[in-house]
Amino acid sequence: ADVDAVFDEIDLLLDAFPWSGHVTCCHALARGVPVLTLAGAFHAGRMVASVLTASGFPEMVAASVDDYVRRAASLAGERERLRGARNARARAFRASIVCDGPA
């Protein structure tokens, strides 16, 4: 299956933990898919939190498991709003420091 086509079907990407999915997160953001993560205690669990913060989406970083579940449930009810912001989210990610190779 075409990876981009798969991301077109996703409304919200829930990051894995305790080991976060850095590459999957970046691909999702480049396609405009919102990503929710739980900030872990160690590097492997904080990579996506770093990407989201540097990309301008710090509100998508949960501080606890309860916070993660609460945010995921809330965001799941906002499907149309999330889909409507895909282009803006993708542009913001591509314009962020994360995608600025020379910087």
PDB file of C-alpha atoms in Angstrom:
ATOM      1  CA  ALA A   1       0.000   0.000   0.000  1.00  0.00           C
ATOM      2  CA  ASP A   2       1.071   3.563  -0.680  1.00  0.00           C
ATOM      3  CA  VAL A   3       2.298   5.030   2.622  1.00  0.00           C
ATOM      4  CA  ASP A   4       0.931   8.482   1.808  1.00  0.00           C
ATOM      5  CA  ALA A   5      -2.479   6.977   1.087  1.00  0.00           C
ATOM      6  CA  VAL A   6      -2.408   5.300   4.498  1.00  0.00           C
ATOM      7  CA  PHE A   7      -1.700   8.612   6.218  1.00  0.00           C
ATOM      8  CA  ASP A   8      -4.594  10.179   4.305  1.00  0.00           C
ATOM      9  CA  GLU A   9      -6.897   7.795   6.189  1.00  0.00           C
ATOM     10  CA  ILE A  10      -5.590   8.708   9.661  1.00  0.00           C
ATOM     11  CA  ASP A  11      -7.347  11.425  11.654  1.00  0.00           C
ATOM     12  CA  LEU A  12      -5.069  11.369  14.713  1.00  0.00           C
ATOM     13  CA  LEU A  13      -1.802   9.512  15.254  1.00  0.00           C
ATOM     14  CA  LEU A  14      -1.349   8.233  18.803  1.00  0.00           C
ATOM     15  CA  ASP A  15       2.353   7.881  19.426  1.00  0.00           C
ATOM     16  CA  ALA A  16       3.638   4.658  20.955  1.00  0.00           C
ATOM     17  CA  PHE A  17       5.201   4.573  24.390  1.00  0.00           C
ATOM     18  CA  PRO A  18       7.476   4.058  26.200  1.00  0.00           C
ATOM     19  CA  TRP A  19       9.525   4.182  22.944  1.00  0.00           C
ATOM     20  CA  SER A  20       8.245   6.999  20.737  1.00  0.00           C
ATOM     21  CA  GLY A  21       8.015   6.737  16.953  1.00  0.00           C
ATOM     22  CA  HIS A  22      10.178   9.571  15.642  1.00  0.00           C
ATOM     23  CA  VAL A  23      10.091   8.746  11.910  1.00  0.00           C
ATOM     24  CA  THR A  24       6.382   7.906  11.932  1.00  0.00           C
ATOM     25  CA  CYS A  25       5.665  11.202  13.693  1.00  0.00           C
ATOM     26  CA  CYS A  26       7.620  13.225  11.150  1.00  0.00           C
ATOM     27  CA  HIS A  27       5.917  11.482   8.244  1.00  0.00           C
ATOM     28  CA  ALA A  28       2.497  12.069   9.808  1.00  0.00           C
ATOM     29  CA  LEU A  29       3.186  15.763  10.431  1.00  0.00           C
ATOM     30  CA  ALA A  30       4.480  16.194   6.881  1.00  0.00           C
ATOM     31  CA  ARG A  31       1.120  14.810   5.711  1.00  0.00           C
ATOM     32  CA  GLY A  32      -0.750  17.111   8.123  1.00  0.00           C
ATOM     33  CA  VAL A  33      -1.838  14.388  10.520  1.00  0.00           C
ATOM     34  CA  PRO A  34      -1.892  15.542  14.160  1.00  0.00           C
ATOM     35  CA  VAL A  35       0.249  13.503  16.549  1.00  0.00           C
ATOM     36  CA  LEU A  36      -0.352  13.074  20.276  1.00  0.00           C
ATOM     37  CA  THR A  37       2.509  11.826  22.447  1.00  0.00           C
ATOM     38  CA  LEU A  38       3.276  11.115  26.071  1.00  0.00           C
ATOM     39  CA  ALA A  39       6.554  12.669  27.172  1.00  0.00           C
ATOM     40  CA  GLY A  40       8.662   9.838  28.545  1.00  0.00           C
ATOM     41  CA  ALA A  41      11.365   9.963  31.172  1.00  0.00           C
ATOM     42  CA  PHE A  42      14.235   9.032  28.820  1.00  0.00           C
ATOM     43  CA  HIS A  43      15.468  10.016  25.353  1.00  0.00           C
ATOM     44  CA  ALA A  44      13.691   7.152  23.564  1.00  0.00           C
ATOM     45  CA  GLY A  45      10.381   8.314  25.007  1.00  0.00           C
ATOM     46  CA  ARG A  46      10.926  12.022  24.398  1.00  0.00           C
ATOM     47  CA  MET A  47      11.899  12.168  20.722  1.00  0.00           C
ATOM     48  CA  VAL A  48       8.379  12.880  19.474  1.00  0.00           C
ATOM     49  CA  ALA A  49       7.812  15.389  22.288  1.00  0.00           C
ATOM     50  CA  SER A  50      10.904  17.230  21.030  1.00  0.00           C
ATOM     51  CA  VAL A  51       9.695  17.159  17.408  1.00  0.00           C
ATOM     52  CA  LEU A  52       6.223  18.406  18.365  1.00  0.00           C
ATOM     53  CA  THR A  53       7.623  21.209  20.511  1.00  0.00           C
ATOM     54  CA  ALA A  54      10.142  22.330  17.880  1.00  0.00           C
ATOM     55  CA  SER A  55       7.427  22.155  15.200  1.00  0.00           C
ATOM     56  CA  GLY A  56       5.113  24.477  17.112  1.00  0.00           C
ATOM     57  CA  PHE A  57       2.717  21.851  18.497  1.00  0.00           C
ATOM     58  CA  PRO A  58       3.631  21.661  22.217  1.00  0.00           C
ATOM     59  CA  GLU A  59      -0.050  21.278  23.089  1.00  0.00           C
ATOM     60  CA  MET A  60       0.148  17.756  21.625  1.00  0.00           C
ATOM     61  CA  VAL A  61       2.551  16.573  24.342  1.00  0.00           C
ATOM     62  CA  ALA A  62       0.839  14.930  27.323  1.00  0.00           C
ATOM     63  CA  ALA A  63       2.507  15.000  30.715  1.00  0.00           C
ATOM     64  CA  SER A  64       0.967  11.812  32.170  1.00  0.00           C
ATOM     65  CA  VAL A  65      -0.912   8.714  31.097  1.00  0.00           C
ATOM     66  CA  ASP A  66      -4.169  10.231  32.386  1.00  0.00           C
ATOM     67  CA  ASP A  67      -3.482  13.419  30.437  1.00  0.00           C
ATOM     68  CA  TYR A  68      -2.707  11.364  27.306  1.00  0.00           C
ATOM     69  CA  VAL A  69      -5.967   9.415  27.566  1.00  0.00           C
ATOM     70  CA  ARG A  70      -7.981  12.593  28.264  1.00  0.00           C
ATOM     71  CA  ARG A  71      -6.463  14.418  25.297  1.00  0.00           C
ATOM     72  CA  ALA A  72      -6.869  11.425  22.966  1.00  0.00           C
ATOM     73  CA  ALA A  73     -10.557  11.093  23.878  1.00  0.00           C
ATOM     74  CA  SER A  74     -11.125  14.809  23.419  1.00  0.00           C
ATOM     75  CA  LEU A  75      -9.307  14.969  20.081  1.00  0.00           C
ATOM     76  CA  ALA A  76     -11.163  11.912  18.800  1.00  0.00           C
ATOM     77  CA  GLY A  77     -14.335  13.981  19.021  1.00  0.00           C
ATOM     78  CA  GLU A  78     -12.843  16.755  16.886  1.00  0.00           C
ATOM     79  CA  ARG A  79     -12.387  14.775  13.684  1.00  0.00           C
ATOM     80  CA  GLU A  80     -13.662  17.450  11.297  1.00  0.00           C
ATOM     81  CA  ARG A  81     -11.576  20.214  12.905  1.00  0.00           C
ATOM     82  CA  LEU A  82      -8.462  18.036  12.778  1.00  0.00           C
ATOM     83  CA  ARG A  83      -9.050  17.130   9.118  1.00  0.00           C
ATOM     84  CA  GLY A  84      -9.735  20.764   8.235  1.00  0.00           C
ATOM     85  CA  ALA A  85      -6.355  21.845   9.603  1.00  0.00           C
ATOM     86  CA  ARG A  86      -4.273  19.267   7.713  1.00  0.00           C
ATOM     87  CA  ASN A  87      -2.842  21.622   5.089  1.00  0.00           C
ATOM     88  CA  ALA A  88      -1.972  24.302   7.647  1.00  0.00           C
ATOM     89  CA  ARG A  89      -0.405  21.721   9.963  1.00  0.00           C
ATOM     90  CA  ALA A  90       1.714  20.260   7.142  1.00  0.00           C
ATOM     91  CA  ARG A  91       2.882  23.736   6.086  1.00  0.00           C
ATOM     92  CA  ALA A  92       3.744  24.650   9.691  1.00  0.00           C
ATOM     93  CA  PHE A  93       5.766  21.456  10.124  1.00  0.00           C
ATOM     94  CA  ARG A  94       7.666  21.936   6.863  1.00  0.00           C
ATOM     95  CA  ALA A  95       8.426  25.555   7.803  1.00  0.00           C
ATOM     96  CA  SER A  96       9.637  24.631  11.299  1.00  0.00           C
ATOM     97  CA  ILE A  97      13.207  24.286  12.505  1.00  0.00           C
ATOM     98  CA  VAL A  98      12.766  20.498  12.345  1.00  0.00           C
ATOM     99  CA  CYS A  99      12.761  20.648   8.541  1.00  0.00           C
ATOM    100  CA  ASP A 100      15.403  23.355   8.236  1.00  0.00           C
ATOM    101  CA  GLY A 101      18.473  21.322   7.280  1.00  0.00           C
ATOM    102  CA  PRO A 102      20.953  24.227   7.142  1.00  0.00           C
ATOM    103  CA  ALA A 103      19.904  25.458  10.596  1.00  0.00           C
TER     104      ALA A 103
END
